[in-house]
CSV table of C-alpha atoms in Angstrom, one decimal:
chain,number,residue,atom,x,y,z
D,1,UNK,CA,67.5,-51.1,169.6
D,2,UNK,CA,68.0,-48.0,171.8
D,3,UNK,CA,65.1,-46.9,174.0
D,4,UNK,CA,63.3,-43.7,173.3
D,5,UNK,CA,63.5,-40.7,175.7
D,6,UNK,CA,60.9,-40.4,178.4
D,7,UNK,CA,59.7,-37.0,177.0
D,8,UNK,CA,58.1,-38.8,174.0
D,9,UNK,CA,56.2,-41.1,176.3
D,10,UNK,CA,54.1,-39.2,178.9
D,11,UNK,CA,53.1,-42.2,181.1
D,12,UNK,CA,54.3,-41.4,184.7
D,13,UNK,CA,55.5,-45.0,185.2
D,14,UNK,CA,57.5,-44.8,182.0
D,15,UNK,CA,59.0,-41.5,183.0
D,16,UNK,CA,60.0,-43.0,186.4
D,17,UNK,CA,61.5,-46.0,184.7
D,18,UNK,CA,63.5,-43.8,182.3
D,19,UNK,CA,64.8,-41.7,185.3
D,20,UNK,CA,65.9,-44.9,187.0
D,21,UNK,CA,67.7,-46.1,183.9
D,22,UNK,CA,69.5,-42.8,183.6
D,23,UNK,CA,70.5,-43.0,187.3
D,24,UNK,CA,71.8,-46.6,186.8
D,25,UNK,CA,74.2,-45.5,184.1
D,26,UNK,CA,76.7,-48.1,183.0
D,27,UNK,CA,75.5,-50.6,185.7
D,28,UNK,CA,72.3,-51.2,183.6
D,29,UNK,CA,71.7,-52.4,180.0
D,30,UNK,CA,68.4,-51.1,178.6
D,31,UNK,CA,66.8,-51.8,175.2
D,32,UNK,CA,63.5,-51.5,173.5
D,33,UNK,CA,62.3,-55.1,172.7
D,34,UNK,CA,59.3,-53.8,170.7
D,35,UNK,CA,57.2,-50.7,170.2
D,36,UNK,CA,53.4,-50.5,170.7
D,37,UNK,CA,51.4,-48.0,168.7
D,38,UNK,CA,48.1,-46.4,169.9
D,39,UNK,CA,45.2,-45.6,167.5
D,40,UNK,CA,46.1,-41.9,167.7
D,41,UNK,CA,49.7,-42.5,166.5
D,42,UNK,CA,51.6,-42.4,169.8
D,43,UNK,CA,54.3,-45.0,170.2
D,44,UNK,CA,55.4,-46.6,173.5
D,45,UNK,CA,58.4,-48.8,174.1
D,46,UNK,CA,58.4,-52.2,175.8
D,47,UNK,CA,61.7,-52.0,177.7
D,48,UNK,CA,64.0,-54.7,179.1
D,49,UNK,CA,66.6,-53.7,181.7
D,50,UNK,CA,69.3,-56.0,182.9
D,51,UNK,CA,72.1,-55.9,185.4
D,52,UNK,CA,74.4,-58.3,187.0
D,53,UNK,CA,76.6,-61.0,185.5
D,54,UNK,CA,75.6,-61.8,181.9
D,55,UNK,CA,77.3,-65.2,181.9
D,56,UNK,CA,74.9,-68.1,181.2
D,57,UNK,CA,76.6,-70.0,184.0
D,58,UNK,CA,74.9,-67.9,186.7
D,59,UNK,CA,71.3,-68.1,187.8
D,60,UNK,CA,68.8,-65.3,186.9
D,61,UNK,CA,65.6,-63.6,188.2
D,62,UNK,CA,63.1,-61.9,186.0
D,63,UNK,CA,60.8,-59.1,187.4
D,64,UNK,CA,57.7,-58.3,185.3
D,65,UNK,CA,54.8,-55.9,185.6
D,66,UNK,CA,52.2,-54.0,183.8
D,67,UNK,CA,50.7,-56.9,181.8
D,68,UNK,CA,47.3,-55.5,182.5
D,69,UNK,CA,47.1,-51.8,181.8
D,70,UNK,CA,44.7,-51.1,184.6
D,71,UNK,CA,46.9,-52.7,187.2
D,72,UNK,CA,49.5,-49.8,187.4
D,73,UNK,CA,50.6,-50.8,190.9
D,74,UNK,CA,52.2,-53.9,189.6
D,75,UNK,CA,54.5,-51.8,187.4
D,76,UNK,CA,55.1,-49.5,190.3
D,77,UNK,CA,56.3,-52.3,192.5
D,78,UNK,CA,58.8,-53.6,189.9
D,79,UNK,CA,60.1,-50.1,189.2
D,80,UNK,CA,60.5,-49.4,192.9
D,81,UNK,CA,62.6,-52.5,193.3
D,82,UNK,CA,64.8,-51.6,190.4
D,83,UNK,CA,65.2,-48.0,191.8
D,84,UNK,CA,66.2,-49.4,195.2
D,85,UNK,CA,68.9,-51.6,193.6
D,86,UNK,CA,70.2,-48.7,191.5
D,87,UNK,CA,70.5,-46.4,194.5
D,88,UNK,CA,72.2,-49.2,196.6
D,89,UNK,CA,74.8,-49.6,194.0
D,90,UNK,CA,76.4,-46.4,195.2
D,91,UNK,CA,77.3,-47.8,198.6
D,92,UNK,CA,76.2,-51.5,199.0
D,93,UNK,CA,79.3,-53.7,198.5
D,94,UNK,CA,77.4,-56.8,199.4
D,95,UNK,CA,75.0,-56.1,196.5
D,96,UNK,CA,78.0,-55.7,194.1
D,97,UNK,CA,79.3,-59.1,195.2
D,98,UNK,CA,75.8,-60.6,194.7
D,99,UNK,CA,75.5,-59.2,191.2
D,100,UNK,CA,78.8,-61.0,190.3
D,101,UNK,CA,76.9,-64.3,190.6
D,102,UNK,CA,73.4,-63.5,189.5
D,103,UNK,CA,71.6,-61.9,186.6
D,104,UNK,CA,68.6,-59.6,187.2
D,105,UNK,CA,66.1,-58.9,184.4
D,106,UNK,CA,63.3,-56.3,184.5
D,107,UNK,CA,60.3,-55.7,182.2
D,108,UNK,CA,58.2,-53.4,184.4
D,109,UNK,CA,55.7,-52.1,181.7
D,110,UNK,CA,54.8,-54.9,179.4
D,111,UNK,CA,51.5,-53.3,178.2
D,112,UNK,CA,52.2,-49.6,177.9
D,113,UNK,CA,49.4,-49.2,175.4
D,114,UNK,CA,46.8,-50.5,177.7
D,115,UNK,CA,48.2,-48.4,180.5
D,116,UNK,CA,48.0,-45.3,178.4
D,117,UNK,CA,44.4,-46.1,177.4
D,118,UNK,CA,43.4,-47.2,180.9
D,119,UNK,CA,42.3,-50.7,179.8
D,120,UNK,CA,43.2,-54.2,181.1
D,121,UNK,CA,43.8,-55.4,177.5
D,122,UNK,CA,46.3,-54.1,175.0
D,123,UNK,CA,45.3,-51.5,172.3
D,124,UNK,CA,44.0,-54.4,170.2
D,125,UNK,CA,41.6,-55.5,172.9
D,126,UNK,CA,43.6,-58.6,173.7
D,127,UNK,CA,44.1,-59.7,177.3
D,128,UNK,CA,47.8,-60.6,177.3
D,129,UNK,CA,47.4,-63.2,180.1
D,130,UNK,CA,44.8,-65.1,178.0
D,131,UNK,CA,46.8,-64.9,174.7
D,132,UNK,CA,49.4,-67.7,174.9
D,133,UNK,CA,48.8,-70.9,172.9
D,134,UNK,CA,47.7,-73.0,175.9
D,135,UNK,CA,44.2,-74.6,176.2
D,136,UNK,CA,42.6,-75.4,179.5
D,137,UNK,CA,42.0,-79.1,180.1
D,138,UNK,CA,38.8,-78.6,182.0
D,139,UNK,CA,36.0,-76.1,182.0
D,140,UNK,CA,36.9,-72.5,182.7
D,141,UNK,CA,34.7,-69.7,184.2
D,142,UNK,CA,32.6,-68.0,181.6
D,143,UNK,CA,34.5,-65.0,180.1
D,144,UNK,CA,37.0,-64.8,183.0
D,145,UNK,CA,38.8,-68.0,181.8
D,146,UNK,CA,39.4,-66.5,178.3
D,147,UNK,CA,37.0,-66.0,175.4
D,148,UNK,CA,37.2,-65.5,171.6
D,149,UNK,CA,33.8,-63.9,171.1
D,150,UNK,CA,34.9,-60.3,170.8
D,151,UNK,CA,37.6,-57.9,171.8
D,152,UNK,CA,34.9,-55.6,173.1
D,153,UNK,CA,34.3,-58.1,175.9
D,154,UNK,CA,36.9,-58.5,178.7
D,155,UNK,CA,39.4,-61.4,178.8
D,156,UNK,CA,39.6,-61.7,174.9
D,157,UNK,CA,42.2,-64.2,173.8
D,158,UNK,CA,42.8,-63.0,170.3
D,159,UNK,CA,41.9,-64.7,167.0
D,160,UNK,CA,42.2,-68.5,166.9
D,161,UNK,CA,45.6,-69.6,165.6
D,162,UNK,CA,46.9,-66.0,165.3
D,163,UNK,CA,50.4,-65.2,166.5
D,164,UNK,CA,50.8,-64.0,170.1
D,165,UNK,CA,50.5,-60.2,170.6
D,166,UNK,CA,53.8,-58.3,170.1
D,167,UNK,CA,54.0,-57.5,173.8
D,168,UNK,CA,53.9,-61.2,174.7
D,169,UNK,CA,56.4,-62.0,171.9
D,170,UNK,CA,58.7,-59.5,173.6
D,171,UNK,CA,58.3,-61.2,177.0
D,172,UNK,CA,59.0,-64.6,175.4
D,173,UNK,CA,62.1,-63.3,173.6
D,174,UNK,CA,63.5,-61.9,176.9
D,175,UNK,CA,62.6,-65.0,179.0
D,176,UNK,CA,64.1,-67.3,176.4
D,177,UNK,CA,67.3,-65.4,176.2
D,178,UNK,CA,67.8,-64.4,179.8
D,179,UNK,CA,66.1,-67.0,181.9
D,180,UNK,CA,65.5,-70.3,180.1
D,181,UNK,CA,69.1,-70.3,178.8
D,182,UNK,CA,70.3,-71.0,182.4
D,183,UNK,CA,70.4,-74.0,184.7
D,184,UNK,CA,68.3,-72.2,187.3
D,185,UNK,CA,66.0,-69.2,187.1
D,186,UNK,CA,63.0,-67.6,188.9
D,187,UNK,CA,60.5,-65.0,187.8
D,188,UNK,CA,57.8,-62.9,189.4
D,189,UNK,CA,55.0,-61.1,187.6
D,190,UNK,CA,53.2,-58.4,189.6
D,191,UNK,CA,49.4,-58.0,189.4
D,192,UNK,CA,46.6,-56.8,191.5
D,193,UNK,CA,42.8,-57.2,191.8
D,194,UNK,CA,42.1,-60.6,193.3
D,195,UNK,CA,40.5,-60.8,196.8
D,196,UNK,CA,41.6,-59.2,200.1
D,197,UNK,CA,44.8,-61.3,200.6
D,198,UNK,CA,48.1,-61.0,198.8
D,199,UNK,CA,48.8,-64.2,197.0
D,200,UNK,CA,51.8,-65.8,195.4
D,201,UNK,CA,50.6,-68.1,192.5
D,202,UNK,CA,52.6,-70.6,190.5
D,203,UNK,CA,51.6,-72.7,187.5
D,204,UNK,CA,49.4,-74.2,186.4
D,205,UNK,CA,46.4,-72.1,185.4
D,206,UNK,CA,45.2,-74.4,182.6
D,207,UNK,CA,45.1,-77.6,184.6
D,208,UNK,CA,44.9,-78.9,188.1
D,209,UNK,CA,47.7,-81.3,187.4
D,210,UNK,CA,50.8,-80.4,189.5
D,211,UNK,CA,53.9,-79.0,187.8
D,212,UNK,CA,57.0,-81.2,187.5
D,213,UNK,CA,58.9,-79.0,189.9
D,214,UNK,CA,56.4,-79.1,192.7
D,215,UNK,CA,59.1,-80.2,195.3
D,216,UNK,CA,61.3,-77.2,194.3
D,217,UNK,CA,58.3,-74.8,194.6
D,218,UNK,CA,57.5,-76.2,198.0
D,219,UNK,CA,61.1,-75.7,199.1
D,220,UNK,CA,61.1,-72.1,197.9
D,221,UNK,CA,57.9,-71.4,199.8
D,222,UNK,CA,59.4,-73.0,202.9
D,223,UNK,CA,62.6,-70.9,202.9
D,224,UNK,CA,60.6,-67.7,202.3
D,225,UNK,CA,58.1,-68.3,205.1
D,226,UNK,CA,60.8,-69.3,207.5
D,227,UNK,CA,62.8,-66.2,206.8
D,228,UNK,CA,59.8,-63.8,206.5
D,229,UNK,CA,57.4,-65.1,209.2
D,230,UNK,CA,55.7,-61.6,209.5
D,231,UNK,CA,54.4,-61.8,206.0
D,232,UNK,CA,51.0,-63.3,205.2
D,233,UNK,CA,51.1,-64.3,201.6
D,234,UNK,CA,49.0,-67.2,200.5
D,235,UNK,CA,51.3,-69.3,198.4
D,236,UNK,CA,49.4,-71.7,196.1
D,237,UNK,CA,48.9,-73.0,192.5
D,238,UNK,CA,46.6,-70.7,190.6
D,239,UNK,CA,44.4,-73.6,189.7
D,240,UNK,CA,43.1,-73.7,193.3
D,241,UNK,CA,41.3,-70.4,192.5
D,242,UNK,CA,40.2,-70.9,188.8
D,243,UNK,CA,41.4,-72.3,185.5
D,244,UNK,CA,42.1,-70.2,182.4
D,245,UNK,CA,43.1,-70.5,178.8
D,246,UNK,CA,46.2,-68.8,177.4
D,247,UNK,CA,48.3,-68.2,180.5
D,248,UNK,CA,51.6,-66.8,179.5
D,249,UNK,CA,53.6,-68.3,182.4
D,250,UNK,CA,52.1,-71.8,181.8
D,251,UNK,CA,53.3,-71.5,178.2
D,252,UNK,CA,56.8,-70.4,179.2
D,253,UNK,CA,57.1,-73.0,182.0
D,254,UNK,CA,56.1,-75.7,179.5
D,255,UNK,CA,58.7,-74.4,177.1
D,256,UNK,CA,61.4,-74.6,179.8
D,257,UNK,CA,60.5,-78.2,180.6
D,258,UNK,CA,60.5,-79.3,177.0
D,259,UNK,CA,63.8,-77.6,176.1
D,260,UNK,CA,65.8,-79.1,178.9
D,261,UNK,CA,64.4,-81.2,181.7
D,262,UNK,CA,67.5,-80.6,183.7
D,263,UNK,CA,67.0,-76.9,183.8
D,264,UNK,CA,64.7,-75.4,186.5
D,265,UNK,CA,62.5,-72.4,185.9
D,266,UNK,CA,60.1,-71.4,188.7
D,267,UNK,CA,57.6,-68.7,187.6
D,268,UNK,CA,55.6,-66.9,190.2
D,269,UNK,CA,52.8,-64.4,190.1
D,270,UNK,CA,52.3,-61.8,192.9
D,271,UNK,CA,48.5,-61.1,193.0
D,272,UNK,CA,48.0,-58.2,195.3
D,273,UNK,CA,44.6,-58.2,197.0
D,274,UNK,CA,43.1,-54.9,195.9
D,275,UNK,CA,39.7,-55.6,197.5
D,276,UNK,CA,41.3,-54.6,200.8
D,277,UNK,CA,42.1,-51.2,199.4
D,278,UNK,CA,38.5,-50.8,198.3
D,279,UNK,CA,37.3,-52.0,201.7
D,280,UNK,CA,39.4,-49.2,203.4
D,281,UNK,CA,38.3,-46.6,200.9
D,282,UNK,CA,34.9,-47.6,199.3
D,283,UNK,CA,34.9,-44.5,197.1
D,284,UNK,CA,37.5,-46.4,194.9
D,285,UNK,CA,34.6,-48.5,193.6
D,286,UNK,CA,33.5,-45.5,191.5
D,287,UNK,CA,36.9,-45.3,189.8
D,288,UNK,CA,38.0,-47.8,187.2
D,289,UNK,CA,41.6,-47.6,188.4
D,290,UNK,CA,40.5,-47.6,192.0
D,291,UNK,CA,39.4,-51.3,191.8
D,292,UNK,CA,42.9,-52.3,191.0
D,293,UNK,CA,45.2,-49.7,192.6
D,294,UNK,CA,45.5,-47.9,195.9
D,295,UNK,CA,44.5,-44.3,195.2
D,296,UNK,CA,45.4,-42.6,198.5
D,297,UNK,CA,49.1,-41.6,198.4
D,298,UNK,CA,50.2,-43.0,201.7
D,299,UNK,CA,48.6,-46.3,201.0
D,300,UNK,CA,50.2,-46.5,197.6
D,301,UNK,CA,53.6,-45.9,199.2
D,302,UNK,CA,53.0,-48.6,201.8
D,303,UNK,CA,52.1,-51.1,199.0
D,304,UNK,CA,55.3,-50.2,197.1
D,305,UNK,CA,57.3,-50.8,200.3
D,306,UNK,CA,55.7,-53.9,201.6
D,307,UNK,CA,56.5,-56.2,198.6
D,308,UNK,CA,60.2,-55.2,198.3
D,309,UNK,CA,61.2,-57.9,200.8
D,310,UNK,CA,59.7,-60.5,198.5
D,311,UNK,CA,61.4,-59.2,195.4
D,312,UNK,CA,64.7,-58.9,197.2
D,313,UNK,CA,64.3,-62.4,198.6
D,314,UNK,CA,64.0,-63.8,195.1
D,315,UNK,CA,67.3,-62.4,194.0
D,316,UNK,CA,68.9,-63.9,197.1
D,317,UNK,CA,67.2,-67.2,196.6
D,318,UNK,CA,68.5,-67.5,193.0
D,319,UNK,CA,72.0,-66.5,194.2
D,320,UNK,CA,71.9,-69.3,196.8
D,321,UNK,CA,69.7,-71.8,195.0
D,322,UNK,CA,72.2,-74.7,195.5
D,323,UNK,CA,71.8,-74.4,199.2
D,324,UNK,CA,68.0,-74.9,199.3
D,325,UNK,CA,67.1,-76.9,196.2
D,326,UNK,CA,66.1,-80.4,197.4
D,327,UNK,CA,68.5,-83.2,196.7
D,328,UNK,CA,67.2,-86.1,194.7
D,329,UNK,CA,66.5,-88.3,197.7
D,330,UNK,CA,64.4,-85.5,199.3
D,331,UNK,CA,62.3,-84.7,196.3
D,332,UNK,CA,59.9,-87.6,196.7
D,333,UNK,CA,59.1,-86.5,200.3
D,334,UNK,CA,58.7,-82.8,199.4
D,335,UNK,CA,56.6,-83.6,196.4
D,336,UNK,CA,54.3,-85.7,198.5
D,337,UNK,CA,54.2,-82.9,201.2
D,338,UNK,CA,53.3,-80.4,198.5
D,339,UNK,CA,50.5,-82.5,197.1
D,340,UNK,CA,49.1,-82.8,200.5
D,341,UNK,CA,49.3,-79.1,201.2
D,342,UNK,CA,48.0,-77.9,197.9
D,343,UNK,CA,46.0,-80.6,196.2
D,344,UNK,CA,44.4,-82.8,198.8
D,345,UNK,CA,40.7,-82.1,199.5
D,346,UNK,CA,40.3,-79.9,202.6
């Protein structure tokens, strides 16, 4: 399905994405996976953009943002990375060679309806990150962990046994086709709003049980920290902070494991610590968007820049995954080391 022109969709982020798509020309493939309608009748597309080698024999990386409509900076970070790649295509021969052996997938604005309305949830009042068919195994925080009481309350999961929201179905469709169909894939979903530190989370959110690919996740953390020692991300399972029902990436990781145990899918969540922006500019507390986004222009530009190394690293890590994935005889040691680092009582 062709995507609609930006003039029909006045969101600044959507307009920026449309300009980048136009700039990319034949290097990109863009399509509307689904459309979201607002109560007033406006329609917004949920776009998927791909570039690189489409062969299922090569690894892939997925970049996602805008799951929560209030967290506009997440969409901005993903769009900024796509724009950087597109402009580099004009002169970067190394990038062209890399794209011959990797597939890159972008869904920067998953919840355009919530973004247009200025809400965390989608236009139906459903929190997309509490909407997947996954139940927490232990107690979750009241409301925050997901609730079915009312869409007027935050963190609403949707009706019991109902199908996932169309936005989540679009993500599942793209992930199934572009990521889970390959022997190796990574993803990063960009959010904001938790604490004063930038965190990189990985599943699970619904249980404190470690994932099957804990050794691979530890190896990924190690090569990132070794090559980016100046960064201060906290790399950890989400369950160390809180448990939740309905996590979309838990659902997709479980699908990957059940479909083919030999395939490796490592989903990450970048959780930008927006409390630091509020600390530097306390007036942001009086703005609904200010709690989740840097409102001062130079600070916003700094945030857009500072995470590009992480997103670029993931493309390189996928491209060279055979060089850092642990061999079978090393997995037991790395698994034990990861359990000690992330799951042992401190």
